[in-house]
Amino acid sequence: MTLDQLRIFVAVAERGHMTKAAELLGISQSAASAAIRALEEQHGVHLFNRVGRNIELAQTGHRFLPEAKAVLERAAAARNVLEHVSQTVAGSLSIAASLTIASYWLPRRLASFHEAYPAVRLSVSIGNTRQVEASVLDGTADLGLVEGRTESDILRRAKVDTDRLMLVVAASHPGITEIAPSRPDIRGLRWIIREGGSGTREVLEDLARREGISLADLRIFLVLPSNEAVRQAVEAGAGATIISELVVGRAVAEGSLRAVPIELPKRDFAMITHRDRQASLAQMALKAHLATEMSGSAPG
């Protein structure tokens, strides 16, 4: 029994899907299946039941899961002790990040972090805020980076940057009725939005509540799974959206999108970590690095 086998077992058990677990861990589906099969054969047990295209934990798997997670947590704690004793910032760091952060904000910062700490091996998985939160809670990710609200009270949040949001439409979009200056009639717009659990969708939900209505009262035309898909749909004239300036700033500057005047609150980009897990030197180094980046950037 190896730690890699245990990591794969826990990932598959948490997600109930071999391919999704393999993608999360950055390995092939066949490698994940082989690890589970080897673990079962080595110990003469049956850990999963195959149900159609999905899998679910067998009774033995249910009994084994908390033990496997405990071993992984103890191994991580042991690694942290050695790192702290040696004061060497090394090892691996698993990061779960929401889509806007992972695509537009994080790559440059990870590149500069790698220059400073080349012995740290980084891996990044991408999901919406709810999925990132779940990854940190179940230990699949060492830390998360989100722009939306988190719900669990056993997560620590630390601000790492601020994001500006924009309401945009295509340059050819007709004029928009205003209820008051910088207060467009959001009921009159046709909306393209992200899926449930995304940070930008939460902002639209908050805006609707501020206007005394719900999301169901808006004309939702499209629900799409990525910022790029949303941006392209809006550029094509399909409707309006609220989205990060990081995603659409260039398109607005080049004239393919038009920003609609509206008062929107800025939102924080935040690092989330599990309150009950000891941070490794690599985690502390990344947190300090991101804080330095934030203090060195221009406000906006």
PDB file of C-alpha atoms in Angstrom:
ATOM      1  CA  MET A   1       0.000   0.000   0.000  1.00  0.00           C
ATOM      2  CA  THR A   2       1.460   3.351  -1.058  1.00  0.00           C
ATOM      3  CA  LEU A   3       0.535   6.957  -0.371  1.00  0.00           C
ATOM      4  CA  ASP A   4      -0.171   7.445  -4.066  1.00  0.00           C
ATOM      5  CA  GLN A   5      -2.671   4.578  -3.981  1.00  0.00           C
ATOM      6  CA  LEU A   6      -4.347   6.146  -0.953  1.00  0.00           C
ATOM      7  CA  ARG A   7      -4.523   9.573  -2.623  1.00  0.00           C
ATOM      8  CA  ILE A   8      -6.127   8.035  -5.698  1.00  0.00           C
ATOM      9  CA  PHE A   9      -8.567   5.993  -3.600  1.00  0.00           C
ATOM     10  CA  VAL A  10      -9.672   9.084  -1.636  1.00  0.00           C
ATOM     11  CA  ALA A  11     -10.079  11.187  -4.786  1.00  0.00           C
ATOM     12  CA  VAL A  12     -12.190   8.508  -6.495  1.00  0.00           C
ATOM     13  CA  ALA A  13     -14.244   7.940  -3.346  1.00  0.00           C
ATOM     14  CA  GLU A  14     -14.944  11.666  -2.910  1.00  0.00           C
ATOM     15  CA  ARG A  15     -15.968  12.206  -6.522  1.00  0.00           C
ATOM     16  CA  GLY A  16     -17.602   8.881  -7.368  1.00  0.00           C
ATOM     17  CA  HIS A  17     -16.008   8.997 -10.806  1.00  0.00           C
ATOM     18  CA  MET A  18     -12.678   7.584 -11.969  1.00  0.00           C
ATOM     19  CA  THR A  19     -12.066  10.065 -14.804  1.00  0.00           C
ATOM     20  CA  LYS A  20     -12.869  13.151 -12.720  1.00  0.00           C
ATOM     21  CA  ALA A  21     -10.572  11.944  -9.950  1.00  0.00           C
ATOM     22  CA  ALA A  22      -7.779  11.274 -12.446  1.00  0.00           C
ATOM     23  CA  GLU A  23      -8.148  14.756 -13.963  1.00  0.00           C
ATOM     24  CA  LEU A  24      -7.996  16.307 -10.512  1.00  0.00           C
ATOM     25  CA  LEU A  25      -4.783  14.430  -9.691  1.00  0.00           C
ATOM     26  CA  GLY A  26      -3.204  15.073 -13.084  1.00  0.00           C
ATOM     27  CA  ILE A  27      -2.926  11.399 -14.042  1.00  0.00           C
ATOM     28  CA  SER A  28      -4.528   9.238 -16.707  1.00  0.00           C
ATOM     29  CA  GLN A  29      -7.776   7.386 -16.115  1.00  0.00           C
ATOM     30  CA  SER A  30      -6.003   4.091 -16.760  1.00  0.00           C
ATOM     31  CA  ALA A  31      -3.360   4.895 -14.108  1.00  0.00           C
ATOM     32  CA  ALA A  32      -6.080   5.661 -11.561  1.00  0.00           C
ATOM     33  CA  SER A  33      -7.932   2.441 -12.392  1.00  0.00           C
ATOM     34  CA  ALA A  34      -4.713   0.422 -12.131  1.00  0.00           C
ATOM     35  CA  ALA A  35      -3.924   1.895  -8.707  1.00  0.00           C
ATOM     36  CA  ILE A  36      -7.385   1.019  -7.364  1.00  0.00           C
ATOM     37  CA  ARG A  37      -7.216  -2.460  -8.874  1.00  0.00           C
ATOM     38  CA  ALA A  38      -3.754  -3.065  -7.366  1.00  0.00           C
ATOM     39  CA  LEU A  39      -4.935  -1.902  -3.940  1.00  0.00           C
ATOM     40  CA  GLU A  40      -7.906  -4.267  -4.080  1.00  0.00           C
ATOM     41  CA  GLU A  41      -5.841  -7.225  -5.317  1.00  0.00           C
ATOM     42  CA  GLN A  42      -3.031  -6.695  -2.789  1.00  0.00           C
ATOM     43  CA  HIS A  43      -5.480  -6.977   0.098  1.00  0.00           C
ATOM     44  CA  GLY A  44      -8.155  -9.221  -1.392  1.00  0.00           C
ATOM     45  CA  VAL A  45     -10.935  -6.671  -0.920  1.00  0.00           C
ATOM     46  CA  HIS A  46     -13.632  -4.984  -2.992  1.00  0.00           C
ATOM     47  CA  LEU A  47     -13.574  -1.204  -2.445  1.00  0.00           C
ATOM     48  CA  PHE A  48     -16.010   0.025  -5.117  1.00  0.00           C
ATOM     49  CA  ASN A  49     -19.191  -1.080  -6.824  1.00  0.00           C
ATOM     50  CA  ARG A  50     -19.457  -0.250 -10.527  1.00  0.00           C
ATOM     51  CA  VAL A  51     -22.892   1.270 -11.266  1.00  0.00           C
ATOM     52  CA  GLY A  52     -23.274   2.036 -14.965  1.00  0.00           C
ATOM     53  CA  ARG A  53     -20.610   4.568 -15.901  1.00  0.00           C
ATOM     54  CA  ASN A  54     -20.129   5.654 -12.296  1.00  0.00           C
ATOM     55  CA  ILE A  55     -18.732   3.942  -9.233  1.00  0.00           C
ATOM     56  CA  GLU A  56     -19.717   4.058  -5.599  1.00  0.00           C
ATOM     57  CA  LEU A  57     -18.048   2.918  -2.400  1.00  0.00           C
ATOM     58  CA  ALA A  58     -18.641  -0.677  -1.335  1.00  0.00           C
ATOM     59  CA  GLN A  59     -19.080  -1.401   2.372  1.00  0.00           C
ATOM     60  CA  THR A  60     -15.361  -2.092   2.753  1.00  0.00           C
ATOM     61  CA  GLY A  61     -14.586   1.162   0.971  1.00  0.00           C
ATOM     62  CA  HIS A  62     -16.788   3.099   3.402  1.00  0.00           C
ATOM     63  CA  ARG A  63     -14.902   1.597   6.347  1.00  0.00           C
ATOM     64  CA  PHE A  64     -11.516   2.222   4.729  1.00  0.00           C
ATOM     65  CA  LEU A  65     -12.088   5.869   3.641  1.00  0.00           C
ATOM     66  CA  PRO A  66     -11.647   7.620   7.026  1.00  0.00           C
ATOM     67  CA  GLU A  67      -8.536   5.519   7.711  1.00  0.00           C
ATOM     68  CA  ALA A  68      -7.035   6.380   4.319  1.00  0.00           C
ATOM     69  CA  LYS A  69      -7.699  10.097   4.861  1.00  0.00           C
ATOM     70  CA  ALA A  70      -6.173   9.923   8.334  1.00  0.00           C
ATOM     71  CA  VAL A  71      -2.991   8.316   6.942  1.00  0.00           C
ATOM     72  CA  LEU A  72      -2.682  11.021   4.272  1.00  0.00           C
ATOM     73  CA  GLU A  73      -3.154  13.764   6.847  1.00  0.00           C
ATOM     74  CA  ARG A  74      -0.498  12.207   9.110  1.00  0.00           C
ATOM     75  CA  ALA A  75       1.881  11.892   6.145  1.00  0.00           C
ATOM     76  CA  ALA A  76       1.328  15.572   5.320  1.00  0.00           C
ATOM     77  CA  ALA A  77       1.952  16.506   8.953  1.00  0.00           C
ATOM     78  CA  ALA A  78       5.173  14.463   8.976  1.00  0.00           C
ATOM     79  CA  ARG A  79       6.330  16.154   5.789  1.00  0.00           C
ATOM     80  CA  ASN A  80       5.617  19.551   7.334  1.00  0.00           C
ATOM     81  CA  VAL A  81       7.702  18.690  10.406  1.00  0.00           C
ATOM     82  CA  LEU A  82      10.699  17.763   8.245  1.00  0.00           C
ATOM     83  CA  GLU A  83      10.303  20.902   6.163  1.00  0.00           C
ATOM     84  CA  HIS A  84      10.171  23.098   9.251  1.00  0.00           C
ATOM     85  CA  VAL A  85      13.207  21.380  10.772  1.00  0.00           C
ATOM     86  CA  SER A  86      15.244  21.770   7.602  1.00  0.00           C
ATOM     87  CA  GLN A  87      13.726  25.180   6.761  1.00  0.00           C
ATOM     88  CA  THR A  88      13.768  24.064   3.139  1.00  0.00           C
ATOM     89  CA  VAL A  89      10.858  25.294   1.058  1.00  0.00           C
ATOM     90  CA  ALA A  90      10.287  22.255  -1.116  1.00  0.00           C
ATOM     91  CA  GLY A  91       7.781  19.505  -1.801  1.00  0.00           C
ATOM     92  CA  SER A  92       4.473  19.732  -3.607  1.00  0.00           C
ATOM     93  CA  LEU A  93       1.641  22.224  -3.385  1.00  0.00           C
ATOM     94  CA  SER A  94      -1.841  21.435  -4.692  1.00  0.00           C
ATOM     95  CA  ILE A  95      -3.901  24.524  -5.513  1.00  0.00           C
ATOM     96  CA  ALA A  96      -7.588  24.646  -6.415  1.00  0.00           C
ATOM     97  CA  ALA A  97      -8.595  27.915  -8.082  1.00  0.00           C
ATOM     98  CA  SER A  98     -11.774  29.370  -9.447  1.00  0.00           C
ATOM     99  CA  LEU A  99     -11.926  29.968 -13.178  1.00  0.00           C
ATOM    100  CA  THR A 100     -11.267  33.711 -13.357  1.00  0.00           C
ATOM    101  CA  ILE A 101      -8.322  33.473 -10.979  1.00  0.00           C
ATOM    102  CA  ALA A 102      -6.826  30.382 -12.614  1.00  0.00           C
ATOM    103  CA  SER A 103      -7.088  31.733 -16.152  1.00  0.00           C
ATOM    104  CA  TYR A 104      -6.259  35.424 -15.778  1.00  0.00           C
ATOM    105  CA  TRP A 105      -4.698  36.200 -12.401  1.00  0.00           C
ATOM    106  CA  LEU A 106      -2.720  33.203 -11.169  1.00  0.00           C
ATOM    107  CA  PRO A 107      -0.326  32.126 -13.982  1.00  0.00           C
ATOM    108  CA  ARG A 108       2.014  35.139 -13.778  1.00  0.00           C
ATOM    109  CA  ARG A 109       2.128  34.906  -9.980  1.00  0.00           C
ATOM    110  CA  LEU A 110       2.927  31.197 -10.027  1.00  0.00           C
ATOM    111  CA  ALA A 111       5.668  31.815 -12.565  1.00  0.00           C
ATOM    112  CA  SER A 112       7.332  34.374 -10.284  1.00  0.00           C
ATOM    113  CA  PHE A 113       6.822  32.059  -7.274  1.00  0.00           C
ATOM    114  CA  HIS A 114       8.586  29.265  -9.145  1.00  0.00           C
ATOM    115  CA  GLU A 115      11.502  31.574  -9.842  1.00  0.00           C
ATOM    116  CA  ALA A 116      11.811  32.212  -6.104  1.00  0.00           C
ATOM    117  CA  TYR A 117      11.140  28.624  -4.958  1.00  0.00           C
ATOM    118  CA  PRO A 118      12.135  26.220  -7.749  1.00  0.00           C
ATOM    119  CA  ALA A 119      12.053  23.172  -5.434  1.00  0.00           C
ATOM    120  CA  VAL A 120       8.280  23.477  -4.927  1.00  0.00           C
ATOM    121  CA  ARG A 121       6.221  21.373  -7.351  1.00  0.00           C
ATOM    122  CA  LEU A 122       2.915  23.072  -8.163  1.00  0.00           C
ATOM    123  CA  SER A 123      -0.321  21.594  -9.455  1.00  0.00           C
ATOM    124  CA  VAL A 124      -3.535  23.525 -10.146  1.00  0.00           C
ATOM    125  CA  SER A 125      -7.094  22.286 -10.517  1.00  0.00           C
ATOM    126  CA  ILE A 126      -9.917  24.554 -11.696  1.00  0.00           C
ATOM    127  CA  GLY A 127     -13.534  24.762 -10.596  1.00  0.00           C
ATOM    128  CA  ASN A 128     -16.115  27.269  -9.434  1.00  0.00           C
ATOM    129  CA  THR A 129     -16.058  28.662  -5.908  1.00  0.00           C
ATOM    130  CA  ARG A 130     -18.185  25.856  -4.437  1.00  0.00           C
ATOM    131  CA  GLN A 131     -15.959  23.187  -6.021  1.00  0.00           C
ATOM    132  CA  VAL A 132     -12.775  24.874  -4.787  1.00  0.00           C
ATOM    133  CA  GLU A 133     -14.201  25.070  -1.285  1.00  0.00           C
ATOM    134  CA  ALA A 134     -15.038  21.345  -1.381  1.00  0.00           C
ATOM    135  CA  SER A 135     -11.498  20.479  -2.523  1.00  0.00           C
ATOM    136  CA  VAL A 136      -9.933  22.330   0.403  1.00  0.00           C
ATOM    137  CA  LEU A 137     -12.389  20.822   2.885  1.00  0.00           C
ATOM    138  CA  ASP A 138     -11.758  17.227   1.780  1.00  0.00           C
ATOM    139  CA  GLY A 139      -7.985  17.710   1.583  1.00  0.00           C
ATOM    140  CA  THR A 140      -7.695  17.198  -2.166  1.00  0.00           C
ATOM    141  CA  ALA A 141      -6.204  20.688  -2.387  1.00  0.00           C
ATOM    142  CA  ASP A 142      -3.746  22.224   0.088  1.00  0.00           C
ATOM    143  CA  LEU A 143      -5.261  25.638  -0.496  1.00  0.00           C
ATOM    144  CA  GLY A 144      -7.857  27.354  -2.637  1.00  0.00           C
ATOM    145  CA  LEU A 145      -8.138  30.689  -4.411  1.00  0.00           C
ATOM    146  CA  VAL A 146     -11.660  32.031  -4.871  1.00  0.00           C
ATOM    147  CA  GLU A 147     -13.534  35.199  -5.716  1.00  0.00           C
ATOM    148  CA  GLY A 148     -16.909  34.096  -4.338  1.00  0.00           C
ATOM    149  CA  ARG A 149     -18.220  33.669  -0.824  1.00  0.00           C
ATOM    150  CA  THR A 150     -17.294  30.521   1.092  1.00  0.00           C
ATOM    151  CA  GLU A 151     -19.773  28.842   3.394  1.00  0.00           C
ATOM    152  CA  SER A 152     -17.779  26.620   5.747  1.00  0.00           C
ATOM    153  CA  ASP A 153     -16.726  28.045   9.109  1.00  0.00           C
ATOM    154  CA  ILE A 154     -13.670  25.773   9.269  1.00  0.00           C
ATOM    155  CA  LEU A 155     -11.948  27.610   6.441  1.00  0.00           C
ATOM    156  CA  ARG A 156      -9.590  30.524   6.911  1.00  0.00           C
ATOM    157  CA  ARG A 157      -9.782  33.341   4.343  1.00  0.00           C
ATOM    158  CA  ALA A 158      -6.987  35.772   3.520  1.00  0.00           C
ATOM    159  CA  LYS A 159      -7.377  38.523   0.935  1.00  0.00           C
ATOM    160  CA  VAL A 160      -4.772  38.356  -1.842  1.00  0.00           C
ATOM    161  CA  ASP A 161      -6.136  40.930  -4.313  1.00  0.00           C
ATOM    162  CA  THR A 162      -9.162  42.952  -5.404  1.00  0.00           C
ATOM    163  CA  ASP A 163     -11.147  42.468  -8.602  1.00  0.00           C
ATOM    164  CA  ARG A 164     -13.234  45.016 -10.482  1.00  0.00           C
ATOM    165  CA  LEU A 165     -16.478  43.844 -12.059  1.00  0.00           C
ATOM    166  CA  MET A 166     -18.166  45.247 -15.156  1.00  0.00           C
ATOM    167  CA  LEU A 167     -21.572  45.007 -16.773  1.00  0.00           C
ATOM    168  CA  VAL A 168     -20.930  44.646 -20.513  1.00  0.00           C
ATOM    169  CA  VAL A 169     -22.891  44.284 -23.728  1.00  0.00           C
ATOM    170  CA  ALA A 170     -21.875  44.090 -27.376  1.00  0.00           C
ATOM    171  CA  ALA A 171     -20.814  47.361 -29.003  1.00  0.00           C
ATOM    172  CA  SER A 172     -23.867  47.066 -31.289  1.00  0.00           C
ATOM    173  CA  HIS A 173     -26.313  46.565 -28.396  1.00  0.00           C
ATOM    174  CA  PRO A 174     -29.156  49.143 -28.385  1.00  0.00           C
ATOM    175  CA  GLY A 175     -29.405  51.775 -25.670  1.00  0.00           C
ATOM    176  CA  ILE A 176     -30.267  50.573 -22.178  1.00  0.00           C
ATOM    177  CA  THR A 177     -33.056  52.071 -20.100  1.00  0.00           C
ATOM    178  CA  GLU A 178     -31.931  53.530 -16.774  1.00  0.00           C
ATOM    179  CA  ILE A 179     -34.064  53.669 -13.631  1.00  0.00           C
ATOM    180  CA  ALA A 180     -31.646  56.299 -12.318  1.00  0.00           C
ATOM    181  CA  PRO A 181     -28.119  57.433 -13.247  1.00  0.00           C
ATOM    182  CA  SER A 182     -25.760  54.400 -13.177  1.00  0.00           C
ATOM    183  CA  ARG A 183     -28.759  52.202 -12.384  1.00  0.00           C
ATOM    184  CA  PRO A 184     -29.785  50.305 -15.543  1.00  0.00           C
ATOM    185  CA  ASP A 185     -33.089  48.457 -15.703  1.00  0.00           C
ATOM    186  CA  ILE A 186     -31.737  44.932 -15.258  1.00  0.00           C
ATOM    187  CA  ARG A 187     -35.163  43.403 -15.893  1.00  0.00           C
ATOM    188  CA  GLY A 188     -35.063  44.760 -19.426  1.00  0.00           C
ATOM    189  CA  LEU A 189     -31.780  43.058 -20.283  1.00  0.00           C
ATOM    190  CA  ARG A 190     -31.275  39.567 -21.669  1.00  0.00           C
ATOM    191  CA  TRP A 191     -28.620  37.863 -19.536  1.00  0.00           C
ATOM    192  CA  ILE A 192     -25.801  35.417 -20.201  1.00  0.00           C
ATOM    193  CA  ILE A 193     -24.524  34.038 -16.892  1.00  0.00           C
ATOM    194  CA  ARG A 194     -22.212  31.438 -15.382  1.00  0.00           C
ATOM    195  CA  GLU A 195     -23.356  28.250 -13.678  1.00  0.00           C
ATOM    196  CA  GLY A 196     -24.520  28.039 -10.077  1.00  0.00           C
ATOM    197  CA  GLY A 197     -21.640  28.233  -7.602  1.00  0.00           C
ATOM    198  CA  SER A 198     -19.617  30.772  -9.601  1.00  0.00           C
ATOM    199  CA  GLY A 199     -18.563  34.085  -8.091  1.00  0.00           C
ATOM    200  CA  THR A 200     -19.846  36.275 -10.922  1.00  0.00           C
ATOM    201  CA  ARG A 201     -23.285  34.673 -10.737  1.00  0.00           C
ATOM    202  CA  GLU A 202     -23.362  35.511  -7.015  1.00  0.00           C
ATOM    203  CA  VAL A 203     -22.748  39.178  -7.898  1.00  0.00           C
ATOM    204  CA  LEU A 204     -25.760  39.220 -10.240  1.00  0.00           C
ATOM    205  CA  GLU A 205     -27.865  37.516  -7.555  1.00  0.00           C
ATOM    206  CA  ASP A 206     -26.804  40.219  -5.077  1.00  0.00           C
ATOM    207  CA  LEU A 207     -27.623  42.959  -7.605  1.00  0.00           C
ATOM    208  CA  ALA A 208     -31.079  41.489  -8.191  1.00  0.00           C
ATOM    209  CA  ARG A 209     -31.724  41.407  -4.432  1.00  0.00           C
ATOM    210  CA  ARG A 210     -30.606  45.024  -4.216  1.00  0.00           C
ATOM    211  CA  GLU A 211     -33.295  45.844  -6.777  1.00  0.00           C
ATOM    212  CA  GLY A 212     -35.890  43.916  -4.774  1.00  0.00           C
ATOM    213  CA  ILE A 213     -36.172  41.003  -7.210  1.00  0.00           C
ATOM    214  CA  SER A 214     -34.736  37.506  -7.585  1.00  0.00           C
ATOM    215  CA  LEU A 215     -32.629  35.880 -10.279  1.00  0.00           C
ATOM    216  CA  ALA A 216     -35.785  34.129 -11.501  1.00  0.00           C
ATOM    217  CA  ASP A 217     -37.273  37.538 -12.361  1.00  0.00           C
ATOM    218  CA  LEU A 218     -34.484  38.235 -14.874  1.00  0.00           C
ATOM    219  CA  ARG A 219     -34.465  37.167 -18.526  1.00  0.00           C
ATOM    220  CA  ILE A 220     -31.776  34.477 -18.367  1.00  0.00           C
ATOM    221  CA  PHE A 221     -30.985  33.532 -21.955  1.00  0.00           C
ATOM    222  CA  LEU A 222     -27.846  31.387 -21.571  1.00  0.00           C
ATOM    223  CA  VAL A 223     -26.020  29.649 -18.733  1.00  0.00           C
ATOM    224  CA  LEU A 224     -22.420  28.841 -19.713  1.00  0.00           C
ATOM    225  CA  PRO A 225     -19.559  27.068 -17.901  1.00  0.00           C
ATOM    226  CA  SER A 226     -16.642  29.406 -18.667  1.00  0.00           C
ATOM    227  CA  ASN A 227     -15.757  33.090 -18.822  1.00  0.00           C
ATOM    228  CA  GLU A 228     -14.529  32.804 -22.395  1.00  0.00           C
ATOM    229  CA  ALA A 229     -17.822  31.299 -23.538  1.00  0.00           C
ATOM    230  CA  VAL A 230     -19.729  34.084 -21.775  1.00  0.00           C
ATOM    231  CA  ARG A 231     -17.514  36.789 -23.304  1.00  0.00           C
ATOM    232  CA  GLN A 232     -17.871  35.430 -26.821  1.00  0.00           C
ATOM    233  CA  ALA A 233     -21.658  35.106 -26.486  1.00  0.00           C
ATOM    234  CA  VAL A 234     -21.917  38.713 -25.327  1.00  0.00           C
ATOM    235  CA  GLU A 235     -19.642  39.918 -28.140  1.00  0.00           C
ATOM    236  CA  ALA A 236     -21.937  38.104 -30.580  1.00  0.00           C
ATOM    237  CA  GLY A 237     -24.856  40.179 -29.321  1.00  0.00           C
ATOM    238  CA  ALA A 238     -26.618  37.500 -27.297  1.00  0.00           C
ATOM    239  CA  GLY A 239     -27.136  39.715 -24.249  1.00  0.00           C
ATOM    240  CA  ALA A 240     -25.502  41.247 -21.173  1.00  0.00           C
ATOM    241  CA  THR A 241     -23.330  39.875 -18.417  1.00  0.00           C
ATOM    242  CA  ILE A 242     -21.477  40.878 -15.262  1.00  0.00           C
ATOM    243  CA  ILE A 243     -17.897  39.713 -15.454  1.00  0.00           C
ATOM    244  CA  SER A 244     -14.383  40.496 -14.248  1.00  0.00           C
ATOM    245  CA  GLU A 245     -12.457  43.317 -15.893  1.00  0.00           C
ATOM    246  CA  LEU A 246      -9.591  40.819 -16.193  1.00  0.00           C
ATOM    247  CA  VAL A 247     -11.704  38.890 -18.721  1.00  0.00           C
ATOM    248  CA  VAL A 248     -13.199  41.724 -20.791  1.00  0.00           C
ATOM    249  CA  GLY A 249     -10.925  44.727 -20.243  1.00  0.00           C
ATOM    250  CA  ARG A 250      -9.139  44.308 -23.587  1.00  0.00           C
ATOM    251  CA  ALA A 251     -12.390  43.732 -25.496  1.00  0.00           C
ATOM    252  CA  VAL A 252     -13.832  46.937 -24.004  1.00  0.00           C
ATOM    253  CA  ALA A 253     -10.662  48.858 -24.892  1.00  0.00           C
ATOM    254  CA  GLU A 254     -10.725  47.503 -28.452  1.00  0.00           C
ATOM    255  CA  GLY A 255     -14.417  48.337 -28.878  1.00  0.00           C
ATOM    256  CA  SER A 256     -16.010  44.916 -29.341  1.00  0.00           C
ATOM    257  CA  LEU A 257     -17.746  45.256 -25.957  1.00  0.00           C
ATOM    258  CA  ARG A 258     -19.329  48.263 -24.272  1.00  0.00           C
ATOM    259  CA  ALA A 259     -19.298  48.856 -20.537  1.00  0.00           C
ATOM    260  CA  VAL A 260     -22.645  49.865 -19.034  1.00  0.00           C
ATOM    261  CA  PRO A 261     -22.391  52.457 -16.225  1.00  0.00           C
ATOM    262  CA  ILE A 262     -23.427  50.795 -12.972  1.00  0.00           C
ATOM    263  CA  GLU A 263     -22.321  50.802  -9.356  1.00  0.00           C
ATOM    264  CA  LEU A 264     -20.920  47.376  -8.568  1.00  0.00           C
ATOM    265  CA  PRO A 265     -18.932  46.511  -5.448  1.00  0.00           C
ATOM    266  CA  LYS A 266     -15.371  45.360  -5.852  1.00  0.00           C
ATOM    267  CA  ARG A 267     -14.771  41.803  -4.745  1.00  0.00           C
ATOM    268  CA  ASP A 268     -11.862  40.165  -3.015  1.00  0.00           C
ATOM    269  CA  PHE A 269      -9.726  37.400  -4.377  1.00  0.00           C
ATOM    270  CA  ALA A 270      -9.091  35.239  -1.317  1.00  0.00           C
ATOM    271  CA  MET A 271      -6.867  32.330  -0.328  1.00  0.00           C
ATOM    272  CA  ILE A 272      -8.728  29.700   1.669  1.00  0.00           C
ATOM    273  CA  THR A 273      -7.088  27.071   3.863  1.00  0.00           C
ATOM    274  CA  HIS A 274      -8.365  24.459   6.285  1.00  0.00           C
ATOM    275  CA  ARG A 275      -8.288  25.738   9.866  1.00  0.00           C
ATOM    276  CA  ASP A 276      -7.325  22.354  11.325  1.00  0.00           C
ATOM    277  CA  ARG A 277      -4.456  21.489   8.967  1.00  0.00           C
ATOM    278  CA  GLN A 278      -0.947  22.730   9.630  1.00  0.00           C
ATOM    279  CA  ALA A 279       0.412  24.859   6.812  1.00  0.00           C
ATOM    280  CA  SER A 280       3.603  23.650   5.140  1.00  0.00           C
ATOM    281  CA  LEU A 281       6.526  25.960   4.493  1.00  0.00           C
ATOM    282  CA  ALA A 282       5.550  25.954   0.821  1.00  0.00           C
ATOM    283  CA  GLN A 283       2.009  27.115   1.668  1.00  0.00           C
ATOM    284  CA  MET A 284       3.337  29.872   3.907  1.00  0.00           C
ATOM    285  CA  ALA A 285       5.817  30.917   1.223  1.00  0.00           C
ATOM    286  CA  LEU A 286       3.075  31.144  -1.412  1.00  0.00           C
ATOM    287  CA  LYS A 287       0.818  33.141   0.918  1.00  0.00           C
ATOM    288  CA  ALA A 288       3.664  35.567   1.632  1.00  0.00           C
ATOM    289  CA  HIS A 289       4.501  35.778  -2.075  1.00  0.00           C
ATOM    290  CA  LEU A 290       0.912  36.630  -3.030  1.00  0.00           C
ATOM    291  CA  ALA A 291       0.738  39.217  -0.235  1.00  0.00           C
ATOM    292  CA  THR A 292       3.909  40.830  -1.586  1.00  0.00           C
ATOM    293  CA  GLU A 293       2.429  40.852  -5.091  1.00  0.00           C
ATOM    294  CA  MET A 294      -0.721  42.538  -3.743  1.00  0.00           C
ATOM    295  CA  SER A 295       1.171  45.236  -1.850  1.00  0.00           C
ATOM    296  CA  GLY A 296       3.308  45.906  -4.917  1.00  0.00           C
ATOM    297  CA  SER A 297       0.402  46.274  -7.346  1.00  0.00           C
ATOM    298  CA  ALA A 298      -1.399  49.486  -8.106  1.00  0.00           C
ATOM    299  CA  PRO A 299      -4.800  49.883  -6.459  1.00  0.00           C
ATOM    300  CA  GLY A 300      -7.815  49.488  -8.687  1.00  0.00           C
TER     301      GLY A 300
END
